[in-house]
Short mmCIF file of C-alpha atoms in Angstrom, two decimals:
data_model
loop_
_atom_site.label_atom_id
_atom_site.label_comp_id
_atom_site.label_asym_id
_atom_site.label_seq_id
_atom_site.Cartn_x
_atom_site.Cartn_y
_atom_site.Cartn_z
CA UNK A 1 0.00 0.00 0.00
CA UNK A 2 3.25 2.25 0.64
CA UNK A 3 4.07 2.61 -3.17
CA UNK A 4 0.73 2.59 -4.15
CA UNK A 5 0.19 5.97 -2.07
CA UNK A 6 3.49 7.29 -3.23
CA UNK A 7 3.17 6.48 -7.19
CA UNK A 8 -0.67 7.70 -6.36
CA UNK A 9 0.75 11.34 -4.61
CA UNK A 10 3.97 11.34 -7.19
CA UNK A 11 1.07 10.92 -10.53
CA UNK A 12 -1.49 13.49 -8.85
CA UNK A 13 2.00 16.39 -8.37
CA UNK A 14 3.03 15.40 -11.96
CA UNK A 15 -0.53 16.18 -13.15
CA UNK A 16 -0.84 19.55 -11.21
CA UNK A 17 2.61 20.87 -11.78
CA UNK A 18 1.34 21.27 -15.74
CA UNK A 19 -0.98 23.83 -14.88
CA UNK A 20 0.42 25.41 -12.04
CA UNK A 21 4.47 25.94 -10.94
CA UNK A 22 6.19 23.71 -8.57
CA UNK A 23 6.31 26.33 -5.72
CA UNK A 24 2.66 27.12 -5.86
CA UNK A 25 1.44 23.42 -4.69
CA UNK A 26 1.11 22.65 -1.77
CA UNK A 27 0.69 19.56 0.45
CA UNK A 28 -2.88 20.41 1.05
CA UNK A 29 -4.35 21.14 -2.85
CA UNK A 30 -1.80 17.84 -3.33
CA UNK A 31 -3.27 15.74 -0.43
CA UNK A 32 -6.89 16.84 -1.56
CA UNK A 33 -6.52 16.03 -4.98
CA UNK A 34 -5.04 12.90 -4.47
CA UNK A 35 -7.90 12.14 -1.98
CA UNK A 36 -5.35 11.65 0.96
CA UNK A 37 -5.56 13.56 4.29
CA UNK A 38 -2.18 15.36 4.79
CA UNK A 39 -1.17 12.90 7.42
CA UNK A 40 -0.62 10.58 4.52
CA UNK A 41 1.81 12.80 2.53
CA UNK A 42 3.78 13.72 5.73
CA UNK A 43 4.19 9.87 6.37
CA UNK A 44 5.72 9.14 3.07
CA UNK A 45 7.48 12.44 2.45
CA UNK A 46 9.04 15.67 4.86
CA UNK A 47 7.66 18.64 1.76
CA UNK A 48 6.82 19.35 -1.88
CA UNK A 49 10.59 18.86 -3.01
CA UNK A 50 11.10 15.49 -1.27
CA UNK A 51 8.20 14.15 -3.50
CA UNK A 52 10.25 15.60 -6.33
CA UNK A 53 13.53 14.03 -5.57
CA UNK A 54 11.45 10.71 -5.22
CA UNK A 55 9.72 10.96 -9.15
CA UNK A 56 12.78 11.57 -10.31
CA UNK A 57 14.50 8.86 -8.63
CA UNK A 58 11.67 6.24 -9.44
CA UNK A 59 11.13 7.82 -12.99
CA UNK A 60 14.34 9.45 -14.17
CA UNK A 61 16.85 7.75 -12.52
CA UNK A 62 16.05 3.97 -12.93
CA UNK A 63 14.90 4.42 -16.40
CA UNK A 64 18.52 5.65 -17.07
CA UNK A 65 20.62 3.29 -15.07
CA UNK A 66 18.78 1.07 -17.14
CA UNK A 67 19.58 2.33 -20.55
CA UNK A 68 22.67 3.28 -19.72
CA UNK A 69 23.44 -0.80 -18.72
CA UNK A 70 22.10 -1.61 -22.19
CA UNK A 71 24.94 -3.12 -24.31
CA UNK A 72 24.19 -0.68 -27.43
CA UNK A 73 23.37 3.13 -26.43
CA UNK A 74 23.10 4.31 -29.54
CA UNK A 75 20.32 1.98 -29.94
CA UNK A 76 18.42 3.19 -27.23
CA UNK A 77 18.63 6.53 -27.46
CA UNK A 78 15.98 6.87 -29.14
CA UNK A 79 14.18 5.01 -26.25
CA UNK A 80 15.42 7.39 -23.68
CA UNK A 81 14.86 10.66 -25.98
CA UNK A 82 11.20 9.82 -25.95
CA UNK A 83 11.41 9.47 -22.35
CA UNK A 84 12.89 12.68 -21.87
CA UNK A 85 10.45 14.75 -23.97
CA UNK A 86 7.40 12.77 -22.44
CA UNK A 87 8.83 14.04 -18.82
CA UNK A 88 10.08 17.61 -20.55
CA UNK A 89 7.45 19.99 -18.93
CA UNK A 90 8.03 18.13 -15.31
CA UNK A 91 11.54 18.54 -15.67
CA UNK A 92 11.47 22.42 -17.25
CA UNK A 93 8.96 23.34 -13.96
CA UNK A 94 10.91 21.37 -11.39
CA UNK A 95 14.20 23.37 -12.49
CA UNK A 96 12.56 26.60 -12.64
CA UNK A 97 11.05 26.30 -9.47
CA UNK A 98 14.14 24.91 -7.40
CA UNK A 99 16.48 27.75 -8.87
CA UNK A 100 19.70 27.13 -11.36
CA UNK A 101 21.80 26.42 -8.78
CA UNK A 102 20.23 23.47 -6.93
CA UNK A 103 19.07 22.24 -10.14
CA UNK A 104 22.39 21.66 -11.43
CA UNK A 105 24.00 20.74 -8.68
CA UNK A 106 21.69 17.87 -8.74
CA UNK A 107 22.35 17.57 -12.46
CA UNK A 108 25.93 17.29 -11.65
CA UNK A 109 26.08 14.77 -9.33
CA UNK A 110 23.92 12.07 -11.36
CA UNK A 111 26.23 13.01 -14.33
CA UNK A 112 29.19 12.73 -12.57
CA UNK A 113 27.51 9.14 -10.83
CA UNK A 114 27.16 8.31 -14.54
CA UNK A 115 30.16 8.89 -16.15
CA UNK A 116 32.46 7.26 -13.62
CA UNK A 117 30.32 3.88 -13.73
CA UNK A 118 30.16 4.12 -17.47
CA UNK A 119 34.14 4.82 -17.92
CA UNK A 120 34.78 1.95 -15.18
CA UNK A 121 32.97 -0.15 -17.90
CA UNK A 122 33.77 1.20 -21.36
CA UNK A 123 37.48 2.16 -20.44
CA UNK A 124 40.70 0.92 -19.23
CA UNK A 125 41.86 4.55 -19.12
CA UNK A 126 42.14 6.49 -15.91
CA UNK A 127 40.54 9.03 -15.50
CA UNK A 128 41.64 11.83 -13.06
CA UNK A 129 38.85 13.42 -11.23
CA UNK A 130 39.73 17.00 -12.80
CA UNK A 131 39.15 15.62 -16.55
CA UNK A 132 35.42 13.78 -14.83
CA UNK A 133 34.20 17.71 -13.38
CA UNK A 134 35.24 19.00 -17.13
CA UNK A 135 32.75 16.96 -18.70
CA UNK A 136 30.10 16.86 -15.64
CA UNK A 137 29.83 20.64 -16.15
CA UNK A 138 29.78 20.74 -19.60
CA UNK A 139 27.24 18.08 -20.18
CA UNK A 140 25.24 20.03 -17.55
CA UNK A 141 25.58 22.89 -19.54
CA UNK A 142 24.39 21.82 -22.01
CA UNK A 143 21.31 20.31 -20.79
CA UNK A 144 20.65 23.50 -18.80
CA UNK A 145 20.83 25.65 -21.94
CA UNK A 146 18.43 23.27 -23.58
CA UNK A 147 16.09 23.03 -20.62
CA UNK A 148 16.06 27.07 -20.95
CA UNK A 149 15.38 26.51 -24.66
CA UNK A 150 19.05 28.53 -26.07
CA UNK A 151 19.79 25.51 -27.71
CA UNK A 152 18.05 24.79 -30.30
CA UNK A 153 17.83 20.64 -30.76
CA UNK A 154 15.31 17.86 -30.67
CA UNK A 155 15.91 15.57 -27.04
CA UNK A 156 17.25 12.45 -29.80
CA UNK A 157 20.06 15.31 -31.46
CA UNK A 158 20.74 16.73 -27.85
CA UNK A 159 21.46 13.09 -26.53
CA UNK A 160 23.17 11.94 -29.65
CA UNK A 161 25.47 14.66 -29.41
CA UNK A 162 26.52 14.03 -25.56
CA UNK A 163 26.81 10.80 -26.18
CA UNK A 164 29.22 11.14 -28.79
CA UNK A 165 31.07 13.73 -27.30
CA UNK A 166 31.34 10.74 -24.22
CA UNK A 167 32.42 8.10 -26.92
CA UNK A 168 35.17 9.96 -29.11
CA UNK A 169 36.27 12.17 -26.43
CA UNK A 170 36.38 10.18 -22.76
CA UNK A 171 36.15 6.27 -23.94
CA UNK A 172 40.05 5.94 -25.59
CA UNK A 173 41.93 3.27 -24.84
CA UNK A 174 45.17 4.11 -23.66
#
């Protein structure tokens, strides 16, 4: 019944956030359009932003652990493109409400968690931790810039590009 109320509180913000920004909601229009008293929300989560962290975790996260495993990316980019843009307007009003900084430090971190597990895999190379933060911020940038819509490219060119820029540039064999 746990996840059930979570997934059920985590659909009901993802619905509401489409009409209305992230730091307008709050627990009670959430609780009473999810038909849950706000004792239920505090039991699952402390605020508004923990329930964030939490879709994006279950959503986000998994979903691109799970892609990333895959033994051909380029094949499922596509896949995870179409995942992105389905999620798009979450994502744009989650970043805008949270502010640019917190936002990318979060985006930096997961980046950073990704590259190092994919490099451990794809590469014998070592990578010193200097080189890692290069990329980390400027695959963040980049994903900022086309969250804030100054660059111009579908979610499949955006990805294709990053992940080329992670094959030709950071996977080299030594």
């Amino acid at each position: 019944m746990t996840n059930l109320t979570k997934a059920a509180l985590a659909e009901t913000l993802k619905e509401m956030i489409k009409t209305c920004p992230l730091d307008k909601i709050t627990v009670k229009d959430l609780a009473d359009r999810c038909q849950v008293n706000r004792q239920t929300f505090y039991y699952h989560f402390r605020d508004i932003y923990e329930l964030v962290d939490w879709i994006i975790e279950q959503n986000f996260l998994k979903k691109f652990e799970q892609f990333m495993q895959e033994d051909n990316l380029t094949k499922n980019l596509k896949t995870m493109s179409d995942y992105v843009d389905e999620h798009k307007a979450f994502s744009l009003n989650v970043y805008r409400s949270v502010g640019k900084e917190r936002a990318e430090r979060y985006i930096n971190h997961h980046i950073e968690q990704w590259l190092v597990s994919y490099l451990f895999v794809e590469s014998s190379f070592e990578h010193n931790e200097m080189q890692i933060k290069f990329y980390v911020y400027g695959i963040t940038g980049f994903i900022v810039d086309w969250l804030e819509g100054t660059i111009d490219l579908s979610t499949e060119e955006l990805c294709g590009k990053l992940l080329y820029i992670v094959k030709s540039e950071l996977v080299k064999v030594n």
